[in-house]
Amino acid sequence: MRAPEQLRFDGRVVIVTGAGAGLGRAYALLFASRGASVVVNDLGASRHGDGSSKVADTVVNEIIKNGKNISYLLCYAFYLNRHEFVL
């Protein structure tokens, strides 16, 4: 078994929900750094209850800046069936 720092995800697509902040952001950046094409999915909600793609856009831009593959889907909570687009 390979050591965790050697795990690669080249040729794989990873969907990360909640990728705009916290653990989701960390996982999105990690998978991208290990070669995965990452789908950044986030509700776009803030602590104040408003919807915005700003946090997810920041993650997307960071992944692009590092020369990695990215797909992006902003999913607002009021579109309850939007999860179908992710899958």
mmCIF file of N, CA and C in Angstrom:
data_model
loop_
_atom_site.group_PDB
_atom_site.id
_atom_site.type_symbol
_atom_site.label_atom_id
_atom_site.label_comp_id
_atom_site.label_asym_id
_atom_site.label_seq_id
_atom_site.Cartn_x
_atom_site.Cartn_y
_atom_site.Cartn_z
ATOM 1 N N MET A 1 0.843 -1.192 0.000
ATOM 2 C CA MET A 1 0.000 0.000 0.000
ATOM 3 C C MET A 1 0.880 1.244 0.000
ATOM 4 N N ARG A 2 0.483 2.225 -0.801
ATOM 5 C CA ARG A 2 1.255 3.461 -0.886
ATOM 6 C C ARG A 2 1.037 4.344 0.332
ATOM 7 N N ALA A 3 2.048 5.130 0.646
ATOM 8 C CA ALA A 3 1.904 6.132 1.703
ATOM 9 C C ALA A 3 0.912 7.190 1.221
ATOM 10 N N PRO A 4 0.121 7.782 2.133
ATOM 11 C CA PRO A 4 -0.899 8.763 1.736
ATOM 12 C C PRO A 4 -0.359 9.906 0.882
ATOM 13 N N GLU A 5 0.858 10.360 1.124
ATOM 14 C CA GLU A 5 1.389 11.481 0.349
ATOM 15 C C GLU A 5 1.682 11.095 -1.100
ATOM 16 N N GLN A 6 1.639 9.801 -1.419
ATOM 17 C CA GLN A 6 1.909 9.342 -2.772
ATOM 18 C C GLN A 6 0.640 8.982 -3.550
ATOM 19 N N LEU A 7 -0.511 8.992 -2.917
ATOM 20 C CA LEU A 7 -1.752 8.638 -3.612
ATOM 21 C C LEU A 7 -2.033 9.631 -4.732
ATOM 22 N N ARG A 8 -2.339 9.135 -5.913
ATOM 23 C CA ARG A 8 -2.631 9.960 -7.072
ATOM 24 C C ARG A 8 -4.045 9.659 -7.568
ATOM 25 N N PHE A 9 -4.671 10.652 -8.187
ATOM 26 C CA PHE A 9 -6.029 10.512 -8.700
ATOM 27 C C PHE A 9 -6.111 10.944 -10.160
ATOM 28 N N ASP A 10 -4.993 10.838 -10.875
ATOM 29 C CA ASP A 10 -4.955 11.200 -12.291
ATOM 30 C C ASP A 10 -5.999 10.401 -13.066
ATOM 31 N N GLY A 11 -6.711 11.090 -13.984
ATOM 32 C CA GLY A 11 -7.717 10.427 -14.800
ATOM 33 C C GLY A 11 -9.028 10.164 -14.086
ATOM 34 N N ARG A 12 -9.160 10.645 -12.870
ATOM 35 C CA ARG A 12 -10.401 10.455 -12.103
ATOM 36 C C ARG A 12 -11.101 11.798 -11.908
ATOM 37 N N VAL A 13 -12.413 11.733 -11.775
ATOM 38 C CA VAL A 13 -13.212 12.922 -11.497
ATOM 39 C C VAL A 13 -13.723 12.809 -10.074
ATOM 40 N N VAL A 14 -13.545 13.871 -9.304
ATOM 41 C CA VAL A 14 -13.979 13.896 -7.910
ATOM 42 C C VAL A 14 -15.002 15.012 -7.746
ATOM 43 N N ILE A 15 -16.161 14.684 -7.181
ATOM 44 C CA ILE A 15 -17.188 15.678 -6.873
ATOM 45 C C ILE A 15 -17.069 16.009 -5.394
ATOM 46 N N VAL A 16 -16.840 17.289 -5.091
ATOM 47 C CA VAL A 16 -16.713 17.716 -3.702
ATOM 48 C C VAL A 16 -17.868 18.655 -3.394
ATOM 49 N N THR A 17 -18.767 18.228 -2.513
ATOM 50 C CA THR A 17 -19.872 19.085 -2.089
ATOM 51 C C THR A 17 -19.400 19.922 -0.910
ATOM 52 N N GLY A 18 -19.936 21.121 -0.808
ATOM 53 C CA GLY A 18 -19.493 22.016 0.258
ATOM 54 C C GLY A 18 -18.063 22.473 0.043
ATOM 55 N N ALA A 19 -17.653 22.564 -1.221
ATOM 56 C CA ALA A 19 -16.253 22.838 -1.548
ATOM 57 C C ALA A 19 -15.862 24.302 -1.382
ATOM 58 N N GLY A 20 -16.801 25.155 -1.025
ATOM 59 C CA GLY A 20 -16.492 26.575 -0.892
ATOM 60 C C GLY A 20 -15.738 26.939 0.364
ATOM 61 N N ALA A 21 -15.756 26.072 1.372
ATOM 62 C CA ALA A 21 -15.104 26.412 2.642
ATOM 63 C C ALA A 21 -14.838 25.150 3.457
ATOM 64 N N GLY A 22 -14.061 25.313 4.489
ATOM 65 C CA GLY A 22 -13.823 24.240 5.457
ATOM 66 C C GLY A 22 -13.212 22.988 4.866
ATOM 67 N N LEU A 23 -13.715 21.843 5.334
ATOM 68 C CA LEU A 23 -13.185 20.560 4.867
ATOM 69 C C LEU A 23 -13.419 20.343 3.378
ATOM 70 N N GLY A 24 -14.566 20.790 2.869
ATOM 71 C CA GLY A 24 -14.834 20.645 1.442
ATOM 72 C C GLY A 24 -13.795 21.360 0.600
ATOM 73 N N ARG A 25 -13.439 22.565 1.001
ATOM 74 C CA ARG A 25 -12.399 23.326 0.305
ATOM 75 C C ARG A 25 -11.072 22.581 0.369
ATOM 76 N N ALA A 26 -10.723 22.114 1.550
ATOM 77 C CA ALA A 26 -9.459 21.394 1.732
ATOM 78 C C ALA A 26 -9.404 20.148 0.851
ATOM 79 N N TYR A 27 -10.510 19.400 0.798
ATOM 80 C CA TYR A 27 -10.543 18.192 -0.033
ATOM 81 C C TYR A 27 -10.454 18.536 -1.520
ATOM 82 N N ALA A 28 -11.154 19.586 -1.946
ATOM 83 C CA ALA A 28 -11.106 19.984 -3.359
ATOM 84 C C ALA A 28 -9.682 20.332 -3.773
ATOM 85 N N LEU A 29 -8.995 21.108 -2.940
ATOM 86 C CA LEU A 29 -7.621 21.493 -3.244
ATOM 87 C C LEU A 29 -6.688 20.286 -3.212
ATOM 88 N N LEU A 30 -6.898 19.388 -2.255
ATOM 89 C CA LEU A 30 -6.056 18.193 -2.147
ATOM 90 C C LEU A 30 -6.218 17.292 -3.369
ATOM 91 N N PHE A 31 -7.465 16.980 -3.722
ATOM 92 C CA PHE A 31 -7.697 16.110 -4.876
ATOM 93 C C PHE A 31 -7.125 16.728 -6.153
ATOM 94 N N ALA A 32 -7.304 18.035 -6.331
ATOM 95 C CA ALA A 32 -6.753 18.706 -7.514
ATOM 96 C C ALA A 32 -5.233 18.611 -7.524
ATOM 97 N N SER A 33 -4.613 18.789 -6.361
ATOM 98 C CA SER A 33 -3.151 18.724 -6.296
ATOM 99 C C SER A 33 -2.625 17.325 -6.572
ATOM 100 N N ARG A 34 -3.495 16.326 -6.399
ATOM 101 C CA ARG A 34 -3.099 14.934 -6.648
ATOM 102 C C ARG A 34 -3.547 14.442 -8.023
ATOM 103 N N GLY A 35 -3.953 15.374 -8.906
ATOM 104 C CA GLY A 35 -4.215 15.019 -10.294
ATOM 105 C C GLY A 35 -5.659 14.818 -10.701
ATOM 106 N N ALA A 36 -6.608 14.881 -9.775
ATOM 107 C CA ALA A 36 -8.018 14.667 -10.110
ATOM 108 C C ALA A 36 -8.604 15.881 -10.822
ATOM 109 N N SER A 37 -9.587 15.637 -11.683
ATOM 110 C CA SER A 37 -10.445 16.706 -12.184
ATOM 111 C C SER A 37 -11.516 16.891 -11.118
ATOM 112 N N VAL A 38 -11.648 18.092 -10.610
ATOM 113 C CA VAL A 38 -12.515 18.338 -9.455
ATOM 114 C C VAL A 38 -13.764 19.096 -9.872
ATOM 115 N N VAL A 39 -14.920 18.605 -9.423
ATOM 116 C CA VAL A 39 -16.173 19.330 -9.554
ATOM 117 C C VAL A 39 -16.392 20.039 -8.225
ATOM 118 N N VAL A 40 -16.330 21.370 -8.246
ATOM 119 C CA VAL A 40 -16.540 22.174 -7.043
ATOM 120 C C VAL A 40 -18.032 22.454 -6.941
ATOM 121 N N ASN A 41 -18.665 21.924 -5.917
ATOM 122 C CA ASN A 41 -20.101 22.091 -5.711
ATOM 123 C C ASN A 41 -20.318 22.770 -4.373
ATOM 124 N N ASP A 42 -21.116 23.831 -4.358
ATOM 125 C CA ASP A 42 -21.368 24.544 -3.111
ATOM 126 C C ASP A 42 -22.750 25.175 -3.162
ATOM 127 N N LEU A 43 -23.396 25.278 -2.022
ATOM 128 C CA LEU A 43 -24.724 25.891 -1.944
ATOM 129 C C LEU A 43 -24.682 27.393 -2.174
ATOM 130 N N GLY A 44 -23.548 27.994 -1.931
ATOM 131 C CA GLY A 44 -23.445 29.436 -2.094
ATOM 132 C C GLY A 44 -24.047 30.203 -0.941
ATOM 133 N N ALA A 45 -24.272 29.547 0.179
ATOM 134 C CA ALA A 45 -24.873 30.209 1.339
ATOM 135 C C ALA A 45 -23.790 30.781 2.242
ATOM 136 N N SER A 46 -24.129 31.855 2.915
ATOM 137 C CA SER A 46 -23.216 32.438 3.888
ATOM 138 C C SER A 46 -23.845 32.348 5.273
ATOM 139 N N ARG A 47 -23.122 32.783 6.250
ATOM 140 C CA ARG A 47 -23.657 32.790 7.625
ATOM 141 C C ARG A 47 -24.871 33.692 7.747
ATOM 142 N N HIS A 48 -24.983 34.647 6.821
ATOM 143 C CA HIS A 48 -26.085 35.604 6.870
ATOM 144 C C HIS A 48 -27.293 35.146 6.059
ATOM 145 N N GLY A 49 -27.199 33.969 5.434
ATOM 146 C CA GLY A 49 -28.333 33.405 4.720
ATOM 147 C C GLY A 49 -28.469 33.809 3.269
ATOM 148 N N ASP A 50 -27.546 34.620 2.762
ATOM 149 C CA ASP A 50 -27.650 35.011 1.356
ATOM 150 C C ASP A 50 -26.876 34.043 0.472
ATOM 151 N N GLY A 51 -27.300 33.931 -0.772
ATOM 152 C CA GLY A 51 -26.631 33.036 -1.716
ATOM 153 C C GLY A 51 -25.591 33.787 -2.528
ATOM 154 N N SER A 52 -24.417 33.207 -2.642
ATOM 155 C CA SER A 52 -23.348 33.821 -3.413
ATOM 156 C C SER A 52 -22.360 32.750 -3.834
ATOM 157 N N SER A 53 -21.827 32.894 -5.027
ATOM 158 C CA SER A 53 -20.841 31.929 -5.504
ATOM 159 C C SER A 53 -19.421 32.350 -5.141
ATOM 160 N N LYS A 54 -19.271 33.422 -4.387
ATOM 161 C CA LYS A 54 -17.952 33.992 -4.119
ATOM 162 C C LYS A 54 -16.980 32.995 -3.488
ATOM 163 N N VAL A 55 -17.397 32.245 -2.476
ATOM 164 C CA VAL A 55 -16.473 31.318 -1.813
ATOM 165 C C VAL A 55 -16.073 30.184 -2.744
ATOM 166 N N ALA A 56 -17.024 29.665 -3.507
ATOM 167 C CA ALA A 56 -16.707 28.595 -4.455
ATOM 168 C C ALA A 56 -15.830 29.134 -5.580
ATOM 169 N N ASP A 57 -16.101 30.356 -6.033
ATOM 170 C CA ASP A 57 -15.274 30.970 -7.075
ATOM 171 C C ASP A 57 -13.823 31.078 -6.629
ATOM 172 N N THR A 58 -13.620 31.388 -5.359
ATOM 173 C CA THR A 58 -12.267 31.497 -4.822
ATOM 174 C C THR A 58 -11.536 30.167 -4.919
ATOM 175 N N VAL A 59 -12.219 29.083 -4.581
ATOM 176 C CA VAL A 59 -11.619 27.746 -4.664
ATOM 177 C C VAL A 59 -11.331 27.388 -6.117
ATOM 178 N N VAL A 60 -12.283 27.650 -6.995
ATOM 179 C CA VAL A 60 -12.100 27.377 -8.422
ATOM 180 C C VAL A 60 -10.882 28.130 -8.947
ATOM 181 N N ASN A 61 -10.782 29.408 -8.620
ATOM 182 C CA ASN A 61 -9.662 30.218 -9.100
ATOM 183 C C ASN A 61 -8.331 29.728 -8.555
ATOM 184 N N GLU A 62 -8.324 29.267 -7.318
ATOM 185 C CA GLU A 62 -7.091 28.737 -6.732
ATOM 186 C C GLU A 62 -6.642 27.462 -7.447
ATOM 187 N N ILE A 63 -7.598 26.601 -7.766
ATOM 188 C CA ILE A 63 -7.270 25.363 -8.484
ATOM 189 C C ILE A 63 -6.766 25.688 -9.890
ATOM 190 N N ILE A 64 -7.432 26.611 -10.580
ATOM 191 C CA ILE A 64 -7.011 27.007 -11.925
ATOM 192 C C ILE A 64 -5.621 27.641 -11.885
ATOM 193 N N LYS A 65 -5.392 28.493 -10.888
ATOM 194 C CA LYS A 65 -4.099 29.165 -10.750
ATOM 195 C C LYS A 65 -2.962 28.152 -10.629
ATOM 196 N N ASN A 66 -3.250 27.026 -10.006
ATOM 197 C CA ASN A 66 -2.248 25.974 -9.841
ATOM 198 C C ASN A 66 -2.175 25.050 -11.054
ATOM 199 N N GLY A 67 -2.914 25.402 -12.131
ATOM 200 C CA GLY A 67 -2.833 24.655 -13.381
ATOM 201 C C GLY A 67 -3.541 23.318 -13.360
ATOM 202 N N LYS A 68 -4.555 23.187 -12.526
ATOM 203 C CA LYS A 68 -5.257 21.907 -12.397
ATOM 204 C C LYS A 68 -6.574 21.933 -13.158
ATOM 205 N N ASN A 69 -7.150 20.736 -13.359
ATOM 206 C CA ASN A 69 -8.440 20.593 -14.043
ATOM 207 C C ASN A 69 -9.573 20.920 -13.083
ATOM 208 N N ILE A 70 -10.601 21.581 -13.601
ATOM 209 C CA ILE A 70 -11.706 21.990 -12.733
ATOM 210 C C ILE A 70 -13.020 21.960 -13.504
ATOM 211 N N SER A 71 -14.062 21.561 -12.815
ATOM 212 C CA SER A 71 -15.427 21.758 -13.272
ATOM 213 C C SER A 71 -16.117 22.484 -12.134
ATOM 214 N N TYR A 72 -17.164 23.209 -12.424
ATOM 215 C CA TYR A 72 -17.782 24.042 -11.409
ATOM 216 C C TYR A 72 -19.292 23.948 -11.511
ATOM 217 N N LEU A 73 -19.936 23.772 -10.384
ATOM 218 C CA LEU A 73 -21.386 23.788 -10.331
ATOM 219 C C LEU A 73 -21.799 24.484 -9.051
ATOM 220 N N LEU A 74 -22.516 25.585 -9.197
ATOM 221 C CA LEU A 74 -23.059 26.282 -8.042
ATOM 222 C C LEU A 74 -24.462 25.757 -7.820
ATOM 223 N N CYS A 75 -24.744 25.304 -6.632
ATOM 224 C CA CYS A 75 -26.039 24.699 -6.343
ATOM 225 C C CYS A 75 -26.687 25.441 -5.178
ATOM 226 N N TYR A 76 -27.724 26.217 -5.456
ATOM 227 C CA TYR A 76 -28.439 26.926 -4.402
ATOM 228 C C TYR A 76 -29.439 25.998 -3.726
ATOM 229 N N ALA A 77 -29.643 26.195 -2.459
ATOM 230 C CA ALA A 77 -30.513 25.327 -1.664
ATOM 231 C C ALA A 77 -31.948 25.309 -2.183
ATOM 232 N N PHE A 78 -32.419 26.415 -2.761
ATOM 233 C CA PHE A 78 -33.820 26.452 -3.179
ATOM 234 C C PHE A 78 -34.073 25.681 -4.465
ATOM 235 N N TYR A 79 -33.032 25.230 -5.144
ATOM 236 C CA TYR A 79 -33.194 24.330 -6.282
ATOM 237 C C TYR A 79 -33.003 22.905 -5.785
ATOM 238 N N LEU A 80 -34.018 22.365 -5.162
ATOM 239 C CA LEU A 80 -33.881 21.083 -4.473
ATOM 240 C C LEU A 80 -33.518 19.933 -5.398
ATOM 241 N N ASN A 81 -33.851 20.019 -6.669
ATOM 242 C CA ASN A 81 -33.533 18.920 -7.576
ATOM 243 C C ASN A 81 -32.210 19.127 -8.306
ATOM 244 N N ARG A 82 -31.445 20.143 -7.973
ATOM 245 C CA ARG A 82 -30.180 20.408 -8.657
ATOM 246 C C ARG A 82 -29.154 19.301 -8.426
ATOM 247 N N HIS A 83 -29.319 18.501 -7.376
ATOM 248 C CA HIS A 83 -28.363 17.416 -7.128
ATOM 249 C C HIS A 83 -28.299 16.462 -8.312
ATOM 250 N N GLU A 84 -29.384 16.378 -9.088
ATOM 251 C CA GLU A 84 -29.400 15.502 -10.258
ATOM 252 C C GLU A 84 -28.366 15.941 -11.290
ATOM 253 N N PHE A 85 -28.099 17.247 -11.377
ATOM 254 C CA PHE A 85 -27.099 17.739 -12.311
ATOM 255 C C PHE A 85 -25.701 17.307 -11.900
ATOM 256 N N VAL A 86 -25.465 17.184 -10.624
ATOM 257 C CA VAL A 86 -24.151 16.783 -10.124
ATOM 258 C C VAL A 86 -23.868 15.348 -10.500
ATOM 259 N N LEU A 87 -24.859 14.486 -10.330
ATOM 260 C CA LEU A 87 -24.660 13.071 -10.587
ATOM 261 C C LEU A 87 -24.846 12.754 -12.041
#
